[in-house]
Amino acid sequence: MKRLLVILMLLGGIGLSPAFAQGLGPDIPKATGQPHPEGNLFWRMNHMRLLQHDRDLTMHNGDRHIQASLKTCVTCHAVKGADGKPVGVDNPKHFCRVCHDYAAVKIDCFMCHNSKPEEKTQAYLKPKIPDSKELAAYLKETGQ
Amino acid sequence: MLSTLYALLFYFATAMLVIGLGLRIAKYARTPAPLKIPTTPAPTTRSGVFWRMTREVTVFESLFKSNKWIWLFGWMFHVALLLILLRHFRYFVDLSHAIWFWVPFETPFGIYASYAMVLGLLGLLVRRIVVERIRYISSPSDYLMLLLLLGIALSGMNMKFLSGTDIISVKMFFLGLMRFQINPLPTTPALLVHLALVATLMIIFPISKLLHGPGVFFSPTRNQVDNPREKRHIAPWALELEK
């Protein structure tokens, strides 16, 4: 019985360890865009239902012209890592994981979806069409 | 204001639960058991008693032998309650610590368990109402306990499946309480009802029939070794008379 008490007290001690660096809550990162008009509390309570509702609209009903999308969330809320690039959901600093890890809530979204903002690779691959001045300068340079 | 009220309520409820339960257990431990009365067939060794008690508290062996219906609903409710309590660990501990690695794996089971908890409680409630000899011996507190637990389960399920709440703030509130600071509690109705009912349960636990939880460990018919011939069982006060 005494041993059990000691074990319980040890477990309690671990539970109460001052491991939280800034306050007791998660370190919520700032987003870049305009704040949500519905307020933060609304989004904290309802984002899961809204995302699921949109999924039903797009995937089950095939309606792709809905107002919001996960892509927008991921772009505006992106957190930059040490290399200056947005981090993915594999990083604990990712904006979804900060709270989800804090409250042990699983995220399914990124089993299929991209957790990082889309990189604009296509734009760089397209050849830039030079205007006439640039063309003339180029021709002069090459001596033709 | 509301946060302060709930903070005080939970300090009071926790004190009632811990001190009340401690006093009760101390009382049970000091209560003499002058007679050797293990219900036979009983184990003849201490390790046998340990195993018997383990079966009693994990699968409710003697309840199973006496009534299958009560066992079915009662066991269903208790196991569901355990899974749900484990799920609630996420609101009280620092999950970045390694010893809580199991919490994220356990949480989904708590969701399914909520249905089993309500089903079990409804079964027990229906039994009290429709079985006439059970209704005859049922007192208001018997119904109250079932309704209280049903209220806790349904308000919790309401938050999980319908209305929702800001669980990050809820966790900050309870972590704050454990460090003697009062953080703002979300004021969603389902949460306030849920927490008020849970605090009520904590307060009345040490003065209610729910004491069968710690009480089962002190039942002489279950915790005694069947060795009256090998070892004489005598109460200390009876030994005094023989001197």
GROMACS .gro file of N, CA, C and O in nm, chain B residues 14-98:
model
  340
  158THR      N    1  -1.257   1.874  -0.516
  158THR     CA    2  -1.138   1.791  -0.505
  158THR      C    3  -1.107   1.762  -0.358
  158THR      O    4  -1.074   1.649  -0.321
  159ALA      N    5  -1.119   1.865  -0.274
  159ALA     CA    6  -1.094   1.845  -0.130
  159ALA      C    7  -1.191   1.743  -0.073
  159ALA      O    8  -1.152   1.652  -0.001
  160MET      N    9  -1.320   1.756  -0.110
  160MET     CA   10  -1.421   1.662  -0.062
  160MET      C   11  -1.388   1.520  -0.107
  160MET      O   12  -1.396   1.426  -0.027
  161LEU      N   13  -1.351   1.506  -0.232
  161LEU     CA   14  -1.323   1.373  -0.287
  161LEU      C   15  -1.201   1.310  -0.219
  161LEU      O   16  -1.206   1.198  -0.171
  162VAL      N   17  -1.091   1.386  -0.212
  162VAL     CA   18  -0.966   1.329  -0.162
  162VAL      C   19  -0.975   1.305  -0.011
  162VAL      O   20  -0.949   1.194   0.038
  163ILE      N   21  -1.017   1.408   0.064
  163ILE     CA   22  -1.022   1.395   0.210
  163ILE      C   23  -1.134   1.298   0.250
  163ILE      O   24  -1.114   1.207   0.331
  164GLY      N   25  -1.251   1.314   0.188
  164GLY     CA   26  -1.364   1.227   0.220
  164GLY      C   27  -1.333   1.081   0.192
  164GLY      O   28  -1.359   0.994   0.275
  165LEU      N   29  -1.274   1.057   0.075
  165LEU     CA   30  -1.242   0.919   0.038
  165LEU      C   31  -1.132   0.864   0.130
  165LEU      O   32  -1.139   0.748   0.172
  166GLY      N   33  -1.034   0.950   0.162
  166GLY     CA   34  -0.926   0.908   0.253
  166GLY      C   35  -0.982   0.866   0.388
  166GLY      O   36  -0.946   0.760   0.441
  167LEU      N   37  -1.073   0.947   0.444
  167LEU     CA   38  -1.132   0.916   0.574
  167LEU      C   39  -1.213   0.787   0.568
  167LEU      O   40  -1.209   0.704   0.660
  168ARG      N   41  -1.287   0.771   0.459
  168ARG     CA   42  -1.368   0.649   0.443
  168ARG      C   43  -1.279   0.526   0.438
  168ARG      O   44  -1.308   0.425   0.504
  169ILE      N   45  -1.173   0.535   0.357
  169ILE     CA   46  -1.084   0.419   0.343
  169ILE      C   47  -1.017   0.388   0.477
  169ILE      O   48  -1.005   0.272   0.517
  170ALA      N   49  -0.977   0.494   0.549
  170ALA     CA   50  -0.917   0.473   0.682
  170ALA      C   51  -1.018   0.403   0.775
  170ALA      O   52  -0.982   0.312   0.851
  171LYS      N   53  -1.144   0.444   0.765
  171LYS     CA   54  -1.247   0.383   0.849
  171LYS      C   55  -1.267   0.235   0.813
  171LYS      O   56  -1.274   0.149   0.900
  172TYR      N   57  -1.274   0.209   0.682
  172TYR     CA   58  -1.290   0.070   0.637
  172TYR      C   59  -1.173  -0.016   0.683
  172TYR      O   60  -1.189  -0.130   0.724
  173ALA      N   61  -1.051   0.043   0.674
  173ALA     CA   62  -0.931  -0.034   0.708
  173ALA      C   63  -0.927  -0.067   0.857
  173ALA      O   64  -0.875  -0.170   0.897
  174ARG      N   65  -0.985   0.023   0.942
  174ARG     CA   66  -0.981   0.001   1.087
  174ARG      C   67  -1.098  -0.084   1.136
  174ARG      O   68  -1.094  -0.133   1.248
  175THR      N   69  -1.202  -0.099   1.054
  175THR     CA   70  -1.318  -0.176   1.098
  175THR      C   71  -1.280  -0.322   1.119
  175THR      O   72  -1.227  -0.385   1.028
  176PRO      N   73  -1.302  -0.377   1.241
  176PRO     CA   74  -1.260  -0.515   1.267
  176PRO      C   75  -1.343  -0.616   1.188
  176PRO      O   76  -1.461  -0.592   1.160
  177ALA      N   77  -1.278  -0.725   1.148
  177ALA     CA   78  -1.349  -0.836   1.084
  177ALA      C   79  -1.329  -0.957   1.176
  177ALA      O   80  -1.238  -1.036   1.155
  178PRO      N   81  -1.413  -0.969   1.279
  178PRO     CA   82  -1.386  -1.070   1.383
  178PRO      C   83  -1.405  -1.214   1.337
  178PRO      O   84  -1.352  -1.305   1.400
  179LEU      N   85  -1.480  -1.232   1.229
  179LEU     CA   86  -1.509  -1.370   1.188
  179LEU      C   87  -1.438  -1.407   1.059
  179LEU      O   88  -1.413  -1.322   0.974
  180LYS      N   89  -1.411  -1.538   1.047
  180LYS     CA   90  -1.352  -1.591   0.924
  180LYS      C   91  -1.468  -1.629   0.833
  180LYS      O   92  -1.533  -1.732   0.854
  181ILE      N   93  -1.498  -1.544   0.733
  181ILE     CA   94  -1.617  -1.572   0.652
  181ILE      C   95  -1.594  -1.559   0.501
  181ILE      O   96  -1.673  -1.495   0.431
  182PRO      N   97  -1.486  -1.614   0.446
  182PRO     CA   98  -1.473  -1.607   0.299
  182PRO      C   99  -1.581  -1.692   0.234
  182PRO      O  100  -1.612  -1.800   0.282
  183THR      N  101  -1.641  -1.641   0.128
  183THR     CA  102  -1.742  -1.718   0.057
  183THR      C  103  -1.672  -1.831  -0.018
  183THR      O  104  -1.587  -1.807  -0.103
  184THR      N  105  -1.709  -1.955   0.017
  184THR     CA  106  -1.644  -2.070  -0.047
  184THR      C  107  -1.714  -2.103  -0.180
  184THR      O  108  -1.832  -2.072  -0.196
  185PRO      N  109  -1.648  -2.165  -0.276
  185PRO     CA  110  -1.507  -2.204  -0.268
  185PRO      C  111  -1.415  -2.083  -0.272
  185PRO      O  112  -1.429  -1.998  -0.361
  186ALA      N  113  -1.324  -2.075  -0.176
  186ALA     CA  114  -1.235  -1.960  -0.165
  186ALA      C  115  -1.089  -2.004  -0.175
  186ALA      O  116  -1.058  -2.118  -0.141
  187PRO      N  117  -1.001  -1.915  -0.220
  187PRO     CA  118  -0.859  -1.950  -0.231
  187PRO      C  119  -0.797  -1.977  -0.094
  187PRO      O  120  -0.838  -1.917   0.006
  188THR      N  121  -0.700  -2.066  -0.089
  188THR     CA  122  -0.638  -2.102   0.038
  188THR      C  123  -0.502  -2.033   0.057
  188THR      O  124  -0.433  -2.062   0.154
  189THR      N  125  -0.463  -1.949  -0.038
  189THR     CA  126  -0.336  -1.877  -0.022
  189THR      C  127  -0.359  -1.728  -0.045
  189THR      O  128  -0.461  -1.688  -0.103
  190ARG      N  129  -0.263  -1.647  -0.003
  190ARG     CA  130  -0.274  -1.503  -0.020
  190ARG      C  131  -0.270  -1.464  -0.168
  190ARG      O  132  -0.343  -1.376  -0.213
  191SER      N  133  -0.184  -1.532  -0.245
  191SER     CA  134  -0.178  -1.499  -0.388
  191SER      C  135  -0.308  -1.539  -0.456
  191SER      O  136  -0.352  -1.475  -0.552
  192GLY      N  137  -0.370  -1.646  -0.404
  192GLY     CA  138  -0.500  -1.686  -0.456
  192GLY      C  139  -0.605  -1.579  -0.433
  192GLY      O  140  -0.686  -1.549  -0.520
  193VAL      N  141  -0.600  -1.516  -0.314
  193VAL     CA  142  -0.693  -1.409  -0.282
  193VAL      C  143  -0.669  -1.289  -0.373
  193VAL      O  144  -0.763  -1.224  -0.421
  194PHE      N  145  -0.541  -1.262  -0.398
  194PHE     CA  146  -0.506  -1.150  -0.487
  194PHE      C  147  -0.569  -1.171  -0.625
  194PHE      O  148  -0.628  -1.081  -0.684
  195TRP      N  149  -0.560  -1.295  -0.673
  195TRP     CA  150  -0.615  -1.329  -0.805
  195TRP      C  151  -0.767  -1.321  -0.803
  195TRP      O  152  -0.831  -1.269  -0.896
  196ARG      N  153  -0.829  -1.368  -0.693
  196ARG     CA  154  -0.973  -1.362  -0.682
  196ARG      C  155  -1.021  -1.215  -0.683
  196ARG      O  156  -1.116  -1.180  -0.753
  197MET      N  157  -0.949  -1.131  -0.609
  197MET     CA  158  -0.987  -0.990  -0.602
  197MET      C  159  -0.967  -0.923  -0.738
  197MET      O  160  -1.049  -0.840  -0.779
  198THR      N  161  -0.862  -0.961  -0.808
  198THR     CA  162  -0.838  -0.906  -0.941
  198THR      C  163  -0.955  -0.940  -1.034
  198THR      O  164  -1.004  -0.854  -1.107
  199ARG      N  165  -1.001  -1.064  -1.029
  199ARG     CA  166  -1.116  -1.104  -1.112
  199ARG      C  167  -1.241  -1.026  -1.072
  199ARG      O  168  -1.319  -0.984  -1.155
  200GLU      N  169  -1.254  -1.008  -0.940
  200GLU     CA  170  -1.373  -0.940  -0.888
  200GLU      C  171  -1.380  -0.796  -0.942
  200GLU      O  172  -1.486  -0.751  -0.986
  201VAL      N  173  -1.267  -0.723  -0.941
  201VAL     CA  174  -1.271  -0.581  -0.980
  201VAL      C  175  -1.253  -0.561  -1.131
  201VAL      O  176  -1.281  -0.452  -1.180
  202THR      N  177  -1.206  -0.661  -1.204
  202THR     CA  178  -1.189  -0.640  -1.348
  202THR      C  179  -1.306  -0.697  -1.428
  202THR      O  180  -1.351  -0.635  -1.524
  203VAL      N  181  -1.354  -0.817  -1.389
  203VAL     CA  182  -1.465  -0.876  -1.468
  203VAL      C  183  -1.591  -0.897  -1.384
  203VAL      O  184  -1.689  -0.953  -1.434
  204PHE      N  185  -1.593  -0.849  -1.260
  204PHE     CA  186  -1.710  -0.856  -1.171
  204PHE      C  187  -1.763  -1.000  -1.163
  204PHE      O  188  -1.880  -1.027  -1.191
  205GLU      N  189  -1.674  -1.091  -1.118
  205GLU     CA  190  -1.705  -1.234  -1.118
  205GLU      C  191  -1.832  -1.269  -1.041
  205GLU      O  192  -1.920  -1.338  -1.094
  206SER      N  193  -1.845  -1.221  -0.917
  206SER     CA  194  -1.961  -1.266  -0.838
  206SER      C  195  -2.092  -1.206  -0.891
  206SER      O  196  -2.197  -1.269  -0.880
  207LEU      N  197  -2.082  -1.087  -0.952
  207LEU     CA  198  -2.202  -1.030  -1.014
  207LEU      C  199  -2.243  -1.115  -1.135
  207LEU      O  200  -2.362  -1.141  -1.157
  208PHE      N  201  -2.143  -1.160  -1.210
  208PHE     CA  202  -2.171  -1.245  -1.327
  208PHE      C  203  -2.242  -1.373  -1.283
  208PHE      O  204  -2.336  -1.419  -1.349
  209LYS      N  205  -2.196  -1.430  -1.168
  209LYS     CA  206  -2.256  -1.555  -1.120
  209LYS      C  207  -2.399  -1.532  -1.071
  209LYS      O  208  -2.482  -1.623  -1.076
  210SER      N  209  -2.428  -1.410  -1.023
  210SER     CA  210  -2.560  -1.390  -0.963
  210SER      C  211  -2.665  -1.339  -1.062
  210SER      O  212  -2.780  -1.377  -1.054
  211ASN      N  213  -2.627  -1.251  -1.156
  211ASN     CA  214  -2.728  -1.196  -1.247
  211ASN      C  215  -2.663  -1.149  -1.376
  211ASN      O  216  -2.586  -1.053  -1.377
  212LYS      N  217  -2.698  -1.214  -1.486
  212LYS     CA  218  -2.631  -1.185  -1.612
  212LYS      C  219  -2.668  -1.047  -1.667
  212LYS      O  220  -2.584  -0.977  -1.725
  213TRP      N  221  -2.794  -1.006  -1.647
  213TRP     CA  222  -2.836  -0.877  -1.702
  213TRP      C  223  -2.767  -0.760  -1.633
  213TRP      O  224  -2.717  -0.670  -1.698
  214ILE      N  225  -2.767  -0.765  -1.498
  214ILE     CA  226  -2.701  -0.656  -1.424
  214ILE      C  227  -2.553  -0.654  -1.459
  214ILE      O  228  -2.492  -0.549  -1.475
  215TRP      N  229  -2.496  -0.775  -1.470
  215TRP     CA  230  -2.354  -0.783  -1.504
  215TRP      C  231  -2.330  -0.718  -1.640
  215TRP      O  232  -2.239  -0.638  -1.655
  216LEU      N  233  -2.410  -0.751  -1.737
  216LEU     CA  234  -2.389  -0.700  -1.873
  216LEU      C  235  -2.389  -0.547  -1.874
  216LEU      O  236  -2.294  -0.484  -1.923
  217PHE      N  237  -2.493  -0.489  -1.817
  217PHE     CA  238  -2.503  -0.342  -1.820
  217PHE      C  239  -2.402  -0.277  -1.725
  217PHE      O  240  -2.342  -0.175  -1.759
  218GLY      N  241  -2.387  -0.337  -1.608
  218GLY     CA  242  -2.294  -0.280  -1.510
  218GLY      C  243  -2.151  -0.284  -1.559
  218GLY      O  244  -2.079  -0.185  -1.552
  219TRP      N  245  -2.111  -0.399  -1.612
  219TRP     CA  246  -1.973  -0.412  -1.660
  219TRP      C  247  -1.950  -0.320  -1.779
  219TRP      O  248  -1.847  -0.253  -1.789
  220MET      N  249  -2.047  -0.315  -1.869
  220MET     CA  250  -2.037  -0.228  -1.986
  220MET      C  251  -2.014  -0.083  -1.942
  220MET      O  252  -1.925  -0.014  -1.991
  221PHE      N  253  -2.094  -0.040  -1.844
  221PHE     CA  254  -2.081   0.097  -1.795
  221PHE      C  255  -1.943   0.121  -1.733
  221PHE      O  256  -1.877   0.219  -1.763
  222HIS      N  257  -1.897   0.029  -1.647
  222HIS     CA  258  -1.771   0.052  -1.576
  222HIS      C  259  -1.652   0.054  -1.670
  222HIS      O  260  -1.562   0.138  -1.655
  223VAL      N  261  -1.648  -0.037  -1.767
  223VAL     CA  262  -1.535  -0.039  -1.860
  223VAL      C  263  -1.536   0.088  -1.946
  223VAL      O  264  -1.432   0.150  -1.969
  224ALA      N  265  -1.657   0.127  -1.990
  224ALA     CA  266  -1.668   0.250  -2.069
  224ALA      C  267  -1.620   0.370  -1.987
  224ALA      O  268  -1.547   0.456  -2.038
  225LEU      N  269  -1.658   0.373  -1.859
  225LEU     CA  270  -1.616   0.484  -1.773
  225LEU      C  271  -1.464   0.489  -1.761
  225LEU      O  272  -1.403   0.597  -1.767
  226LEU      N  273  -1.402   0.371  -1.749
  226LEU     CA  274  -1.255   0.366  -1.740
  226LEU      C  275  -1.192   0.424  -1.867
  226LEU      O  276  -1.103   0.509  -1.861
  227LEU      N  277  -1.241   0.379  -1.983
  227LEU     CA  278  -1.185   0.427  -2.110
  227LEU      C  279  -1.203   0.579  -2.123
  227LEU      O  280  -1.115   0.649  -2.174
  228ILE      N  281  -1.318   0.628  -2.076
  228ILE     CA  282  -1.346   0.772  -2.087
  228ILE      C  283  -1.258   0.851  -1.990
  228ILE      O  284  -1.206   0.957  -2.024
  229LEU      N  285  -1.238   0.797  -1.870
  229LEU     CA  286  -1.149   0.865  -1.775
  229LEU      C  287  -1.007   0.873  -1.832
  229LEU      O  288  -0.941   0.977  -1.822
  230LEU      N  289  -0.961   0.765  -1.895
  230LEU     CA  290  -0.827   0.766  -1.954
  230LEU      C  291  -0.819   0.869  -2.066
  230LEU      O  292  -0.719   0.938  -2.083
  231ARG      N  293  -0.928   0.882  -2.144
  231ARG     CA  294  -0.932   0.981  -2.251
  231ARG      C  295  -0.916   1.122  -2.194
  231ARG      O  296  -0.854   1.209  -2.255
  232HIS      N  297  -0.973   1.146  -2.075
  232HIS     CA  298  -0.967   1.280  -2.016
  232HIS      C  299  -0.830   1.317  -1.960
  232HIS      O  300  -0.811   1.431  -1.920
  233PHE      N  301  -0.737   1.222  -1.958
  233PHE     CA  302  -0.600   1.255  -1.915
  233PHE      C  303  -0.543   1.370  -1.997
  233PHE      O  304  -0.462   1.447  -1.950
  234ARG      N  305  -0.587   1.381  -2.124
  234ARG     CA  306  -0.529   1.482  -2.212
  234ARG      C  307  -0.553   1.624  -2.164
  234ARG      O  308  -0.487   1.717  -2.209
  235TYR      N  309  -0.649   1.642  -2.073
  235TYR     CA  310  -0.675   1.777  -2.023
  235TYR      C  311  -0.592   1.810  -1.899
  235TYR      O  312  -0.596   1.923  -1.852
  236PHE      N  313  -0.521   1.713  -1.844
  236PHE     CA  314  -0.457   1.735  -1.714
  236PHE      C  315  -0.306   1.715  -1.713
  236PHE      O  316  -0.242   1.742  -1.613
  237VAL      N  317  -0.249   1.662  -1.822
  237VAL     CA  318  -0.105   1.633  -1.819
  237VAL      C  319  -0.034   1.698  -1.937
  237VAL      O  320  -0.094   1.733  -2.037
  238ASP      N  321   0.099   1.713  -1.918
  238ASP     CA  322   0.184   1.765  -2.023
  238ASP      C  323   0.217   1.651  -2.120
  238ASP      O  324   0.300   1.565  -2.090
  239LEU      N  325   0.150   1.651  -2.235
  239LEU     CA  326   0.160   1.536  -2.326
  239LEU      C  327   0.298   1.524  -2.392
  239LEU      O  328   0.329   1.423  -2.452
  240SER      N  329   0.382   1.629  -2.379
  240SER     CA  330   0.515   1.618  -2.440
  240SER      C  331   0.603   1.525  -2.357
  240SER      O  332   0.710   1.484  -2.401
  241HIS      N  333   0.558   1.492  -2.234
  241HIS     CA  334   0.637   1.402  -2.150
  241HIS      C  335   0.619   1.258  -2.197
  241HIS      O  336   0.509   1.215  -2.229
  242ALA      N  337   0.731   1.180  -2.196
  242ALA     CA  338   0.730   1.047  -2.256
  242ALA      C  339   0.631   0.951  -2.191
  242ALA      O  340   0.574   0.866  -2.260
   0.00000   0.00000   0.00000
